[in-house]
mmCIF file of C-alpha atoms and ligand atoms in Angstrom:
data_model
loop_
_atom_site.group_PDB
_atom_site.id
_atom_site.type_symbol
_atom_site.label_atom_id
_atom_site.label_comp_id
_atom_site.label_asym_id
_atom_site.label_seq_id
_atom_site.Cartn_x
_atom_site.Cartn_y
_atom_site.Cartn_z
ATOM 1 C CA UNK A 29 97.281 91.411 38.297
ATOM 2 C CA UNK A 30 99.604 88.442 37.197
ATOM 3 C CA UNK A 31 102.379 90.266 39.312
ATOM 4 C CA UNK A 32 99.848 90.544 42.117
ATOM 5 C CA UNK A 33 98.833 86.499 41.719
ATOM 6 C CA UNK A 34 102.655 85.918 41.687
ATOM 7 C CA UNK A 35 103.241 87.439 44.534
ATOM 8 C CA UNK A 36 100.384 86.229 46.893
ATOM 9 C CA UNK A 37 101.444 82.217 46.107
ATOM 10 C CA UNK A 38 104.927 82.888 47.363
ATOM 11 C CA UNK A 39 104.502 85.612 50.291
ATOM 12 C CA UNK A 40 104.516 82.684 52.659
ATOM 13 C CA UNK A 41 107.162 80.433 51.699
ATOM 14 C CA UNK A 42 109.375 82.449 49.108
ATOM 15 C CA UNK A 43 112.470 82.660 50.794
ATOM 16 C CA UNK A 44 113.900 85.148 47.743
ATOM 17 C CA UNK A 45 111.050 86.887 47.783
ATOM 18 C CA UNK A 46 110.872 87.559 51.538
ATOM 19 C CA UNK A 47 114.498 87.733 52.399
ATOM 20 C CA UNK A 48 114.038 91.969 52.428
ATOM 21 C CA UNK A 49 110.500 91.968 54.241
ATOM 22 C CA UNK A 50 112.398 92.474 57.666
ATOM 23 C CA UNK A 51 109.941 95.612 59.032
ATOM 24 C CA UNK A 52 107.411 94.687 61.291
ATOM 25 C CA UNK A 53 104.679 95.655 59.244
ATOM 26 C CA UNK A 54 106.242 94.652 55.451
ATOM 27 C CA UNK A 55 104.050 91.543 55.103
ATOM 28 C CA UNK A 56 100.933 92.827 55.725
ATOM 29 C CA UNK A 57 101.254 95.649 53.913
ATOM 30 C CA UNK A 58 101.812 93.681 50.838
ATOM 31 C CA UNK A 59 99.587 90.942 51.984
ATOM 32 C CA UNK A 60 96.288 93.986 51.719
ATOM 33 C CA UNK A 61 98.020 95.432 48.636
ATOM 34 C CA UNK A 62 97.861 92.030 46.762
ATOM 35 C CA UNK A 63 94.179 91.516 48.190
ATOM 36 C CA UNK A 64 93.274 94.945 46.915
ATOM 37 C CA UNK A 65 94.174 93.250 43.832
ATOM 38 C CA UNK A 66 93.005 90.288 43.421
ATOM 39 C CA UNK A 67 89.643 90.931 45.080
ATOM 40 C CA UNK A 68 88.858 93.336 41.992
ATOM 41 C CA UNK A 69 89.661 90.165 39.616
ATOM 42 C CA UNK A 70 86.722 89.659 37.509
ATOM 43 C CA UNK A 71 87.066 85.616 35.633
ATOM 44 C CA UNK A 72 84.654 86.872 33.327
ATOM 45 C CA UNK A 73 82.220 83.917 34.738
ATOM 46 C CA UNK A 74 80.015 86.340 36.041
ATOM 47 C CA UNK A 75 79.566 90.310 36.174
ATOM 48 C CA UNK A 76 79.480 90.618 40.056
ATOM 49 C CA UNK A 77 82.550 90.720 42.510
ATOM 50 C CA UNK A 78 83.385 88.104 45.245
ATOM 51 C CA UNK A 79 81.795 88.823 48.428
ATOM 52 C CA UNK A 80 83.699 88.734 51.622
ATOM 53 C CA UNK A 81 82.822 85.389 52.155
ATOM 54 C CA UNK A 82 83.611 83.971 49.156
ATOM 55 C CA UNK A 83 87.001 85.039 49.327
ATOM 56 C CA UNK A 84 87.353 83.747 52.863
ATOM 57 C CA UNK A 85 86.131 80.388 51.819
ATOM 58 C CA UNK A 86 88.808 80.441 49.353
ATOM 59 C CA UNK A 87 91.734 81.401 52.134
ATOM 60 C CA UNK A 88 89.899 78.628 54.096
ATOM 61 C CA UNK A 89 90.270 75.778 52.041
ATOM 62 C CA UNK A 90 93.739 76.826 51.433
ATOM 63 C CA UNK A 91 95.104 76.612 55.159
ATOM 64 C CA UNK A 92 92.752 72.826 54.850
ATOM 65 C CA UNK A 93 95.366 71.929 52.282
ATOM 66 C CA UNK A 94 97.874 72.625 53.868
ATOM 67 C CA UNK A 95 96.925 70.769 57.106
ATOM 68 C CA UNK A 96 96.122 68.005 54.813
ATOM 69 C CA UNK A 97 99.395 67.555 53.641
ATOM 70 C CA UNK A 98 101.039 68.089 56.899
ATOM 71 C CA UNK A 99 99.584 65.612 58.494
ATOM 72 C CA UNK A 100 100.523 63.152 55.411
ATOM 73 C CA UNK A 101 104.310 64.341 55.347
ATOM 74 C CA UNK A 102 104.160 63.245 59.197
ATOM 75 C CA UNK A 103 102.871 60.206 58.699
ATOM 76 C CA UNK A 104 105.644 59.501 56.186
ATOM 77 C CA UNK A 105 108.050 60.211 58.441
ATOM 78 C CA UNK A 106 107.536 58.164 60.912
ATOM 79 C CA UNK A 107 107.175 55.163 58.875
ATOM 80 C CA UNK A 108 110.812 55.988 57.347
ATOM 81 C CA UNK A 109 112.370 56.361 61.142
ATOM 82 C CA UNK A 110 110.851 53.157 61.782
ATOM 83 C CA UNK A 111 112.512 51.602 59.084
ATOM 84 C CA UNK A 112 115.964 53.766 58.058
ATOM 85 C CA UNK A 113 116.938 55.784 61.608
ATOM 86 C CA UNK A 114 120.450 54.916 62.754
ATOM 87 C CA UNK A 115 121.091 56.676 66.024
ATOM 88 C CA UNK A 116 125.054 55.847 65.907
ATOM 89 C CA UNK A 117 125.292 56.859 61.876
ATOM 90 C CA UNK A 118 123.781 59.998 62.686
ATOM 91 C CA UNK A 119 126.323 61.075 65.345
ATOM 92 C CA UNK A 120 129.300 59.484 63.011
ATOM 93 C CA UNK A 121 128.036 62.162 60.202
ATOM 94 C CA UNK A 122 128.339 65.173 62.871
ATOM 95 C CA UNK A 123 131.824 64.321 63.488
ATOM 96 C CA UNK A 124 132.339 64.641 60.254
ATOM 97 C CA UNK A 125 130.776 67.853 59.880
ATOM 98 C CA UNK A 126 132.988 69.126 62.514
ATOM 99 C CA UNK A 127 136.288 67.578 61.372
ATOM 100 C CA UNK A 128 135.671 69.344 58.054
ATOM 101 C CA UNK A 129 134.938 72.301 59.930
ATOM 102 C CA UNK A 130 137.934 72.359 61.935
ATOM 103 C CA UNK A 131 139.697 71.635 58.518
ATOM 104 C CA UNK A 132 138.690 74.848 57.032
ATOM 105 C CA UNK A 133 139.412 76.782 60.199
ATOM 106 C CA UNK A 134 143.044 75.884 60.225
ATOM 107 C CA UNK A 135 142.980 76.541 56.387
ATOM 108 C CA UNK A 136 142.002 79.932 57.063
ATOM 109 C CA UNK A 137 144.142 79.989 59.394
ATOM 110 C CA UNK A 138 147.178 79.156 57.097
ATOM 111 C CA UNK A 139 146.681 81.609 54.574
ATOM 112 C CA UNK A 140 148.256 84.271 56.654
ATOM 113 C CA UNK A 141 149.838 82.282 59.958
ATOM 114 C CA UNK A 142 151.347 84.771 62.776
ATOM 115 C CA UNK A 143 154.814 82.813 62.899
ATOM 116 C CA UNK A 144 156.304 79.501 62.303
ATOM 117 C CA UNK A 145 155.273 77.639 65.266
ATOM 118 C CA UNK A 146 151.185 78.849 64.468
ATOM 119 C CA UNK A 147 151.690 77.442 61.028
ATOM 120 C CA UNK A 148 153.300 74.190 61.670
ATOM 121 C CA UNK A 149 150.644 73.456 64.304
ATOM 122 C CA UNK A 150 147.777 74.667 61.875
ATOM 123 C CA UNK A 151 149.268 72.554 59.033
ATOM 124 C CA UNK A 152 149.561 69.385 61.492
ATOM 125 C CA UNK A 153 145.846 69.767 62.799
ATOM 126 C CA UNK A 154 144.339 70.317 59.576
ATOM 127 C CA UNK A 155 146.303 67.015 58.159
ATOM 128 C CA UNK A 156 144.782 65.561 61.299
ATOM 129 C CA UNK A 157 141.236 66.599 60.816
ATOM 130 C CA UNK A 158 141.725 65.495 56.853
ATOM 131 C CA UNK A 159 142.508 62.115 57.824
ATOM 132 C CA UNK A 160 139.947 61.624 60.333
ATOM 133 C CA UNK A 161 137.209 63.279 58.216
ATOM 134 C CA UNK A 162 138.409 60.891 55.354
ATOM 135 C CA UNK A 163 138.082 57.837 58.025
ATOM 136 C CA UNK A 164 134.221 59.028 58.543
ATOM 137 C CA UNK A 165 133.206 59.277 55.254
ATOM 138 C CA UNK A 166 134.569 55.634 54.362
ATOM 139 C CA UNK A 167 132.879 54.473 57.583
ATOM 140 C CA UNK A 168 129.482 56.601 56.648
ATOM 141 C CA UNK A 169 129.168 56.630 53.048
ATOM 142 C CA UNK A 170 127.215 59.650 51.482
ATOM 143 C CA UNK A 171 126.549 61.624 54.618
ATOM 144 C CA UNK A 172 123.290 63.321 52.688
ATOM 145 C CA UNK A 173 121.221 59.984 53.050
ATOM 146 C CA UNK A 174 121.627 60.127 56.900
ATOM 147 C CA UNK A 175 117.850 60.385 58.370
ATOM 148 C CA UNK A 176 117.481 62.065 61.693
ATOM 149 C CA UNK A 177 115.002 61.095 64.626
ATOM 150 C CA UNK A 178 112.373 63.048 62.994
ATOM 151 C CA UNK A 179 112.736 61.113 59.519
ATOM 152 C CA UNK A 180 114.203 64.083 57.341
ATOM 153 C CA UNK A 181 117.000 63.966 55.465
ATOM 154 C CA UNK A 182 120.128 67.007 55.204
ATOM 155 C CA UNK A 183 118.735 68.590 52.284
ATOM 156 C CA UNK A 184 115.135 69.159 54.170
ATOM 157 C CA UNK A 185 116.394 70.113 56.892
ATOM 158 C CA UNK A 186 118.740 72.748 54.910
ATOM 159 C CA UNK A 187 115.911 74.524 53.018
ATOM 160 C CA UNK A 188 113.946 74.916 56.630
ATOM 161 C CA UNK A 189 117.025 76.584 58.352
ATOM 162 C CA UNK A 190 117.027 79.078 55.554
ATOM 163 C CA UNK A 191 113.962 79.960 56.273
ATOM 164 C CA UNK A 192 114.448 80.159 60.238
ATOM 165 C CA UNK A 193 117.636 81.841 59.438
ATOM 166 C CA UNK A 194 115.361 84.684 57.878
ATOM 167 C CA UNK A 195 112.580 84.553 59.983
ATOM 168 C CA UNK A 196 113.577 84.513 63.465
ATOM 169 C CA UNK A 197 116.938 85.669 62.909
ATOM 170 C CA UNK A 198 117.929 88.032 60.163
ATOM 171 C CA UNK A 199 114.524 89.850 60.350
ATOM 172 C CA UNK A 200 114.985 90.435 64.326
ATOM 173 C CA UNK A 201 118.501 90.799 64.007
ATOM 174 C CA UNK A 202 117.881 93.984 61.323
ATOM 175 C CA UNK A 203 115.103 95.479 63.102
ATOM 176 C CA UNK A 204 117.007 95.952 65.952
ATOM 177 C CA UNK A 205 120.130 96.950 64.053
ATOM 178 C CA UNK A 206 118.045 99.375 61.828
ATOM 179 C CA UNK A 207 117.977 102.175 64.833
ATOM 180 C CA UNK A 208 120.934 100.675 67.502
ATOM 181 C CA UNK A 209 123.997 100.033 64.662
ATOM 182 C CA UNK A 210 123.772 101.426 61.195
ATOM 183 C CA UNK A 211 127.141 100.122 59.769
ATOM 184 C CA UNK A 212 126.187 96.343 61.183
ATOM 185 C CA UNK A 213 122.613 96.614 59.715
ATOM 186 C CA UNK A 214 123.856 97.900 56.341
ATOM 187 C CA UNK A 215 126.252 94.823 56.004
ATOM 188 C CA UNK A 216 123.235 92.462 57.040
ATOM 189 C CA UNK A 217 121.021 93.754 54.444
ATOM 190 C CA UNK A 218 123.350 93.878 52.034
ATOM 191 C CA UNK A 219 124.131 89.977 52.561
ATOM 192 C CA UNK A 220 122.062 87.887 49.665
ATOM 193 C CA UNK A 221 119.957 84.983 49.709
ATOM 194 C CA UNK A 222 122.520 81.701 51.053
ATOM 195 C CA UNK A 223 121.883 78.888 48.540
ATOM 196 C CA UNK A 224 119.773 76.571 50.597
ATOM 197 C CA UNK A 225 121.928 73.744 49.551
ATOM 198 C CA UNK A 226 124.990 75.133 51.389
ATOM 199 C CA UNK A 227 123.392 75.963 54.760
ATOM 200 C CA UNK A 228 124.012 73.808 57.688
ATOM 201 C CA UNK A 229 121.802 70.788 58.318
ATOM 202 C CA UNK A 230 121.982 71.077 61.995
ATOM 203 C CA UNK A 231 121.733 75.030 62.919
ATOM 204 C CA UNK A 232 120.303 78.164 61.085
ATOM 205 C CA UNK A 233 123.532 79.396 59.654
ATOM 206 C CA UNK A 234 125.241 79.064 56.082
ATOM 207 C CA UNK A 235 127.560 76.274 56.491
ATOM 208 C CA UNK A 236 130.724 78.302 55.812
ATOM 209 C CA UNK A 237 130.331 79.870 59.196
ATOM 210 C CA UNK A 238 131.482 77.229 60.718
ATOM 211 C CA UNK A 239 135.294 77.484 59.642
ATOM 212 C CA UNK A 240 135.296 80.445 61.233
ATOM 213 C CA UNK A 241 133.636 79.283 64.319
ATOM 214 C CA UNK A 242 130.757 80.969 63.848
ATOM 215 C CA UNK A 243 127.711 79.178 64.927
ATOM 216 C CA UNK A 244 123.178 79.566 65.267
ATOM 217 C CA UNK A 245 121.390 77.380 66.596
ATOM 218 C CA UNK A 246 118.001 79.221 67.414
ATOM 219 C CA UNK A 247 115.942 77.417 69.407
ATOM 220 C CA UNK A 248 117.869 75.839 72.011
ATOM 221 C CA UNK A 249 116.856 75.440 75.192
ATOM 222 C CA UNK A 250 118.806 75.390 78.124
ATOM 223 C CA UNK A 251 120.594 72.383 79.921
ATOM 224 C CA UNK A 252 118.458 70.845 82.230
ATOM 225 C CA UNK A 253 118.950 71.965 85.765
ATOM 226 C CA UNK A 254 121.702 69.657 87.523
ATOM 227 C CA UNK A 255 123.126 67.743 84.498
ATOM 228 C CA UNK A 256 126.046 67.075 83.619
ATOM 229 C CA UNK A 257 125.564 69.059 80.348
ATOM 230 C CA UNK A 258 124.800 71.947 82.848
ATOM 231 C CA UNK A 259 127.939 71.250 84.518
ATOM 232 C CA UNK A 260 129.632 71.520 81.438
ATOM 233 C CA UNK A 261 127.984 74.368 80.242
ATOM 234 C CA UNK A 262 129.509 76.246 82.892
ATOM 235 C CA UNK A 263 133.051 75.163 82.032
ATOM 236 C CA UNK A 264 133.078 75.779 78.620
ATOM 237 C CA UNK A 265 131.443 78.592 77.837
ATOM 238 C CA UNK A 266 130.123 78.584 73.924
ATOM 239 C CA UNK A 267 129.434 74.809 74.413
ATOM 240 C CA UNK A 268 126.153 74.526 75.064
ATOM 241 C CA UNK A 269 124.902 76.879 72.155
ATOM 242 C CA UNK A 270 127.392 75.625 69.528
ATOM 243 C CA UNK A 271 126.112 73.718 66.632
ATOM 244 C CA UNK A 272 127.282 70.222 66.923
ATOM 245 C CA UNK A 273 128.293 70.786 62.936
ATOM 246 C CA UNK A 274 130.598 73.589 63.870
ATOM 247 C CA UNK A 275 134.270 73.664 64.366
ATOM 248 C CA UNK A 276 135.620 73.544 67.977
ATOM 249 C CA UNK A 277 138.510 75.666 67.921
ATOM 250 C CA UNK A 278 137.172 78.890 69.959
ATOM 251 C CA UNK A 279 136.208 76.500 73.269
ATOM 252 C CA UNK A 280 139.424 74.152 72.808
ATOM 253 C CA UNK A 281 141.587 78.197 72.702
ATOM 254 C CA UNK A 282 139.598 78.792 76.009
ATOM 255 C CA UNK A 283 141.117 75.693 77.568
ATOM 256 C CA UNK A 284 143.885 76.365 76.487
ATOM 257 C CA UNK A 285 147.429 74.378 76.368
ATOM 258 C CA UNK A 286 147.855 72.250 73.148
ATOM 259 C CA UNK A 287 144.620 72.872 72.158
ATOM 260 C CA UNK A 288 145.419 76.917 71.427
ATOM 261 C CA UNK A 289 147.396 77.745 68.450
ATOM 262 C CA UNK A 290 150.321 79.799 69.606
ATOM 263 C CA UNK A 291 150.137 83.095 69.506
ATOM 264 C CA UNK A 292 146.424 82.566 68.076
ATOM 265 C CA UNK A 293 144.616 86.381 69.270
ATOM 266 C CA UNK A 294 141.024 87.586 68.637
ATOM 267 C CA UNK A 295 142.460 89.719 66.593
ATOM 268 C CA UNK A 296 144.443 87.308 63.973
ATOM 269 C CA UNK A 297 140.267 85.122 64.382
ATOM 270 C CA UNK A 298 139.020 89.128 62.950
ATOM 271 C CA UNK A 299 141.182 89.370 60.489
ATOM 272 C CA UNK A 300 140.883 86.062 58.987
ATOM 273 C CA UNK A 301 136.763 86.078 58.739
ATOM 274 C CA UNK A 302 135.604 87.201 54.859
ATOM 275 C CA UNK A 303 135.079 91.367 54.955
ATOM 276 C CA UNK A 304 130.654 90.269 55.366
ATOM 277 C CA UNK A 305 130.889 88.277 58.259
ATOM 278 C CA UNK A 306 133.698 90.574 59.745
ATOM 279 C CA UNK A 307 131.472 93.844 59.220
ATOM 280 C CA UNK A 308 128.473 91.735 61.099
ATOM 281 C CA UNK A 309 129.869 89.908 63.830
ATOM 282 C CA UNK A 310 133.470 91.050 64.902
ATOM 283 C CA UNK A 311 133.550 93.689 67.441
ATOM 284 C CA UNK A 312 134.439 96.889 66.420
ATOM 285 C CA UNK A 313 138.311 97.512 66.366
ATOM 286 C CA UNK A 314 139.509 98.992 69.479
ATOM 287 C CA UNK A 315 138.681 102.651 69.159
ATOM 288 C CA UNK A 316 141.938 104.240 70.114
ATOM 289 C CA UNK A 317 145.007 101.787 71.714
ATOM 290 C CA UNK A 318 146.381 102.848 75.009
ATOM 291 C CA UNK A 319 148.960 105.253 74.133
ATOM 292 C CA UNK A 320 152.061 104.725 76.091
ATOM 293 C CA UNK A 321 152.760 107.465 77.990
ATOM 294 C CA UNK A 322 155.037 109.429 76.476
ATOM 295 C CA UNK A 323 158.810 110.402 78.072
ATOM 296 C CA UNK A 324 158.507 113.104 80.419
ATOM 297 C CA UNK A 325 161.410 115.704 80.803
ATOM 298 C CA UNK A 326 162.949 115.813 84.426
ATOM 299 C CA UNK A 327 162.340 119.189 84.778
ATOM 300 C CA UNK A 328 161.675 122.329 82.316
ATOM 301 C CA UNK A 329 162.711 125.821 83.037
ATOM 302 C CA UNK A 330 160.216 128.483 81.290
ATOM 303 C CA UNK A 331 162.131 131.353 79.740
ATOM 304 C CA UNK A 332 163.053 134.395 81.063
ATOM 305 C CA UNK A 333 165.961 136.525 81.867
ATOM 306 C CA UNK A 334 169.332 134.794 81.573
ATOM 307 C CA UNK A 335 169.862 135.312 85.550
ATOM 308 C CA UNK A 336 166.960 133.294 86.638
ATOM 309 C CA UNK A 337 167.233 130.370 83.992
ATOM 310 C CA UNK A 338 170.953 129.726 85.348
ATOM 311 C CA UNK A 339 169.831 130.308 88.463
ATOM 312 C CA UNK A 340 167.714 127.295 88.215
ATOM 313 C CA UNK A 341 170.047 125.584 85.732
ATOM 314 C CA UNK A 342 172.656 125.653 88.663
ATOM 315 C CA UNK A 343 169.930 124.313 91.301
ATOM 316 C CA UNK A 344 168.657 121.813 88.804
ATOM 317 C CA UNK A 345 172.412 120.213 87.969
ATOM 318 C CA UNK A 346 173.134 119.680 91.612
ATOM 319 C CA UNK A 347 169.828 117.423 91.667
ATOM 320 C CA UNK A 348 170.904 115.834 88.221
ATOM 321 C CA UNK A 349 174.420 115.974 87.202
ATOM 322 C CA UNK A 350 174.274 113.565 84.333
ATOM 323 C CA UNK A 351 171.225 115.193 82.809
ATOM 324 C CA UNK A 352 171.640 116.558 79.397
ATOM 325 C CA UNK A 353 169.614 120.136 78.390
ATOM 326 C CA UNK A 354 167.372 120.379 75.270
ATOM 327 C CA UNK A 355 165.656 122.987 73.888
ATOM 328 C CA UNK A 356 161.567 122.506 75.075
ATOM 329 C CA UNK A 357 158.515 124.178 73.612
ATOM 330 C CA UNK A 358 157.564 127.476 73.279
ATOM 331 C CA UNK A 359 160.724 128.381 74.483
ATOM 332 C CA UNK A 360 161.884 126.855 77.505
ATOM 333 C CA UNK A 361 164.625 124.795 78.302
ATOM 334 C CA UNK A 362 164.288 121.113 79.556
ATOM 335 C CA UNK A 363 166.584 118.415 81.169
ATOM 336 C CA UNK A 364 166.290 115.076 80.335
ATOM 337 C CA UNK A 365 168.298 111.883 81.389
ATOM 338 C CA UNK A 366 171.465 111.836 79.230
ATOM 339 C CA UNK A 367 169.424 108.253 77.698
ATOM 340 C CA UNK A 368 166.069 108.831 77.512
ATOM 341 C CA UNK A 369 163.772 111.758 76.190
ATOM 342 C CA UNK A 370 162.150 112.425 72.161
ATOM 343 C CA UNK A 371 165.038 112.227 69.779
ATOM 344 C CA UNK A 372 164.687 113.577 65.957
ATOM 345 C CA UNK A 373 161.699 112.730 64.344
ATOM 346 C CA UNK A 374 161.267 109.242 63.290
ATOM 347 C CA UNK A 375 163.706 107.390 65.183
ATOM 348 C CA UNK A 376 161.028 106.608 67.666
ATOM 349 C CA UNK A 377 157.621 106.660 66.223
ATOM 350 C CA UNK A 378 157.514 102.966 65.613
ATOM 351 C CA UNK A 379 157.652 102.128 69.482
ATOM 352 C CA UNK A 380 155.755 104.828 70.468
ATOM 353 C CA UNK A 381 152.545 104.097 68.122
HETATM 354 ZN ZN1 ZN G 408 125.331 74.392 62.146
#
């Protein structure tokens, strides 16, 4: 019964409780299951049962509450834009959530560099996004009293991505994995509950995606037809739907020159993401590389009797003088160039693989 009470004043709002409830039909089934219960509750007041209606009354007044306070919290707002909103402050403290993302992406970066010229570029750009994230905070102050245009602060903002992050993405996202990708949806599931304090203000993801370039921001629309944001849109592709929190790096690789890393590959980005986020977002590693092909012989003689084989032994040095014979499978007899062909085990493998 107290379980049952528990249960129903979180199943709307409980992100802990509801982070699991991704099958189509998990809240309702606990929705009737805690009705069940709490329909049979008997307050002692009096010896009959709540009718139908009573108990609808009671859901009724409920949702009236909540409209109630809605329409209060709104009202708040807009009296706090009026007064606090600073359009330029608020676009100083994304820059700073993107220098400090590019900061941790060349950090990550740096603990396992591909060669000397990656690292010395990764360690310059990440002293460069240090200082420049240092020079916004100075200019800002705390960054977590920055209102936006709808008059609610980081922290807000952070608990209601959580709960978009479960809602209209992890839930989808594992009800389509559950039949189409079992390893992917076992990963997701197996992800816990983000603090809500370390997601991202400005998209639905944990923060820490970010230094790995790893960005969702649900709900966006397109660009508007004909717009320069359209236009660029097109030229950078990733732009549009990146967070503005989220570090740069993958679109500034795509435009290449100085803003790549040397050497920088999909696979080194793969590698570097934490073994969760690997298991749910990189692709798959290539199944099987292209095997070189492997050294053919110039010609092979099958065996047989010892007139026929130097028969063609004879007819195949006239075509290749300098051609050395080795013994072939099953066997035969082959001739390869006096440089080339399989030598002992091991002396190849490496170049082969
Ligand atoms: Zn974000």
């Amino acid at each position: 019964m107290l379980e049952a009470l528990s249960v129903f004043t979180r199943m709307n709002t409980d992100v802990e409780l509801l982070w699991n409830w991704w099958e189509e039909d998990h809240y309702q089934r606990e929705h009737d299951r805690v009705w069940r219960i709490l329909s049979q509750w008997d307050n002692g007041a009096s010896q009959r049962e709540h009718t139908e209606e009573e108990l609808e009354a009671f859901e009724q007044r409920l949702h009236e509450d909540i409209d109630k306070k809605t329409k209060e919290d709104r009202e708040r707002r807009e009296a706090l834009v009026a007064e606090l909103y600073d359009k330029e402050r608020e676009g100083l403290r994304l820059q700073l959530l993107r220098k400090e993302a590019d900061a941790g992406f060349f950090r990550h970066v740096l603990e396992a560099p591909a060669n000397k010229a990656q690292r010395e570029d990764a360690e310059r750009r990440l002293g460069e996004s240090q200082t420049e994230a240092g020079r916004l905070r100075e200019q800002i102050g705390d960054p977590d009293d920055v209102l936006d245009s709808d008059g609610c602060l980081p922290a807000e903002r952070r608990e209601k991505h959580l709960e978009q992050h479960m809602r209209y993405w992890r839930h989808p996202v594992l009800r389509e994995l559950a039949t189409k990708n079992r390893r992917r949806f076992n990963a997701l599931l197996a992800m816990p509950v983000p603090d809500a304090a370390r997601m991202c203000s400005e998209c639905q993801a944990p923060a820490e995606w970010h230094e790995y370039d790893l960005s969702l921001r649900l709900f966006r629309s397109r660009p508007a037809r004909g717009s320069t944001a359209e236009r660029l849109a097109q030229l950078m592709p990733g732009w549009w739907e990146r967070c503005p929190a989220c570090t740069a790096y993958r679109i500034g690789h795509v435009w290449g020159g100085t803003y790549a890393l040397p050497d920088f590959t999909g696979e080194q980005w793969r590698a570097m993401l934490p073994p969760r986020l690997r298991a749910i977002f990189a692709p798959g590693p290539v199944e099987k590389k292209l095997a070189k092909p492997k050294p053919q012989p110039l010609a092979t003689i099958p065996p047989g009797p010892i007139d026929e084989v130097m028969a063609k032994l004879q007819e195949l040095q006239a075509k290749y003088p300098t051609a050395q014979v080795r013994q072939g499978a099953r066997g035969s007899w082959e001739l390869w160039p006096a440089t080339e062909g399989p030598k002992r085990k091991g002396s190849r493998q490496r170049a082969d693989e």
